[in-house]
């Protein structure tokens, strides 16, 4: 720079003032230096503002990515949970599978109108058929149980009658044994 070379050419401590041309030239150089310095400061401020804006945009983008990643992780967790629930439901040992139902072929032979129905409707109809059969068998069992109670009561009555006849017969035999000698003495 011109200013630096001029300042170095003059020794420090001399009391001479530079010429007016030199002063004018130094003033212009100083103004140019101040304008460059001002421009440099403005560019530095702009760079700092841009860095701040970039950092803020990056932080916002990072927050959005983190939020979306967390949401994705939650969805993965929910998916795993639901898959586990589905697997548990599919492997659940349903009570209707343990029922001793008649085979499907035999049931469809009894109920031909269900031949085109889906599996769930056929299973539901088979369960209802089994329920009706069991209710009929339960009524039959109840009827037989009442008949059994009646027969037990009748047998008890007959047993009591036989026991009563047994006592009467013993009494008759005792009387005959007692009367037999008396009767044989009177007849002779």
JSON list of N, CA and C in Angstrom, two decimals, residues 21-22 36 40 78 105 110 114 139 158 164 171 180:
[
{"chain": "A", "resi": 21, "resn": "UNK", "atom": "N", "xyz": [0.20, 17.83, -0.91]},
{"chain": "A", "resi": 21, "resn": "UNK", "atom": "CA", "xyz": [-0.14, 16.74, -1.84]},
{"chain": "A", "resi": 21, "resn": "UNK", "atom": "C", "xyz": [-0.08, 15.40, -1.11]},
{"chain": "A", "resi": 22, "resn": "UNK", "atom": "N", "xyz": [0.91, 15.26, -0.29]},
{"chain": "A", "resi": 22, "resn": "UNK", "atom": "CA", "xyz": [1.05, 14.02, 0.45]},
{"chain": "A", "resi": 22, "resn": "UNK", "atom": "C", "xyz": [-0.08, 13.90, 1.45]},
{"chain": "A", "resi": 36, "resn": "UNK", "atom": "N", "xyz": [-13.04, 0.53, 2.96]},
{"chain": "A", "resi": 36, "resn": "UNK", "atom": "CA", "xyz": [-12.79, -0.92, 2.87]},
{"chain": "A", "resi": 36, "resn": "UNK", "atom": "C", "xyz": [-13.07, -1.61, 4.22]},
{"chain": "A", "resi": 40, "resn": "UNK", "atom": "N", "xyz": [-15.74, -4.32, 4.85]},
{"chain": "A", "resi": 40, "resn": "UNK", "atom": "CA", "xyz": [-15.33, -5.59, 5.44]},
{"chain": "A", "resi": 40, "resn": "UNK", "atom": "C", "xyz": [-16.18, -5.92, 6.67]},
{"chain": "A", "resi": 78, "resn": "UNK", "atom": "N", "xyz": [-45.44, -49.62, 17.37]},
{"chain": "A", "resi": 78, "resn": "UNK", "atom": "CA", "xyz": [-46.87, -49.97, 17.29]},
{"chain": "A", "resi": 78, "resn": "UNK", "atom": "C", "xyz": [-47.08, -51.14, 16.33]},
{"chain": "A", "resi": 105, "resn": "UNK", "atom": "N", "xyz": [-68.34, -82.54, 6.66]},
{"chain": "A", "resi": 105, "resn": "UNK", "atom": "CA", "xyz": [-69.02, -83.25, 5.58]},
{"chain": "A", "resi": 105, "resn": "UNK", "atom": "C", "xyz": [-70.36, -83.80, 6.05]},
{"chain": "A", "resi": 110, "resn": "UNK", "atom": "N", "xyz": [-76.34, -83.10, 6.44]},
{"chain": "A", "resi": 110, "resn": "UNK", "atom": "CA", "xyz": [-77.58, -82.84, 7.20]},
{"chain": "A", "resi": 110, "resn": "UNK", "atom": "C", "xyz": [-78.19, -81.48, 6.83]},
{"chain": "A", "resi": 114, "resn": "UNK", "atom": "N", "xyz": [-76.36, -75.00, 3.56]},
{"chain": "A", "resi": 114, "resn": "UNK", "atom": "CA", "xyz": [-75.13, -74.29, 3.96]},
{"chain": "A", "resi": 114, "resn": "UNK", "atom": "C", "xyz": [-73.92, -74.70, 3.13]},
{"chain": "A", "resi": 139, "resn": "UNK", "atom": "N", "xyz": [-82.52, -82.73, 27.88]},
{"chain": "A", "resi": 139, "resn": "UNK", "atom": "CA", "xyz": [-83.95, -82.95, 28.19]},
{"chain": "A", "resi": 139, "resn": "UNK", "atom": "C", "xyz": [-84.23, -84.44, 28.32]},
{"chain": "A", "resi": 158, "resn": "UNK", "atom": "N", "xyz": [-92.29, -101.09, 47.03]},
{"chain": "A", "resi": 158, "resn": "UNK", "atom": "CA", "xyz": [-92.47, -102.55, 46.95]},
{"chain": "A", "resi": 158, "resn": "UNK", "atom": "C", "xyz": [-91.60, -103.25, 47.99]},
{"chain": "A", "resi": 164, "resn": "UNK", "atom": "N", "xyz": [-93.18, -105.66, 54.99]},
{"chain": "A", "resi": 164, "resn": "UNK", "atom": "CA", "xyz": [-94.43, -105.75, 55.77]},
{"chain": "A", "resi": 164, "resn": "UNK", "atom": "C", "xyz": [-95.03, -107.15, 55.64]},
{"chain": "A", "resi": 171, "resn": "UNK", "atom": "N", "xyz": [-95.45, -113.53, 61.71]},
{"chain": "A", "resi": 171, "resn": "UNK", "atom": "CA", "xyz": [-96.50, -113.55, 62.73]},
{"chain": "A", "resi": 171, "resn": "UNK", "atom": "C", "xyz": [-97.43, -114.74, 62.51]},
{"chain": "A", "resi": 180, "resn": "UNK", "atom": "N", "xyz": [-100.93, -124.99, 66.40]},
{"chain": "A", "resi": 180, "resn": "UNK", "atom": "CA", "xyz": [-100.83, -126.36, 65.89]},
{"chain": "A", "resi": 180, "resn": "UNK", "atom": "C", "xyz": [-100.96, -127.39, 67.01]}
]
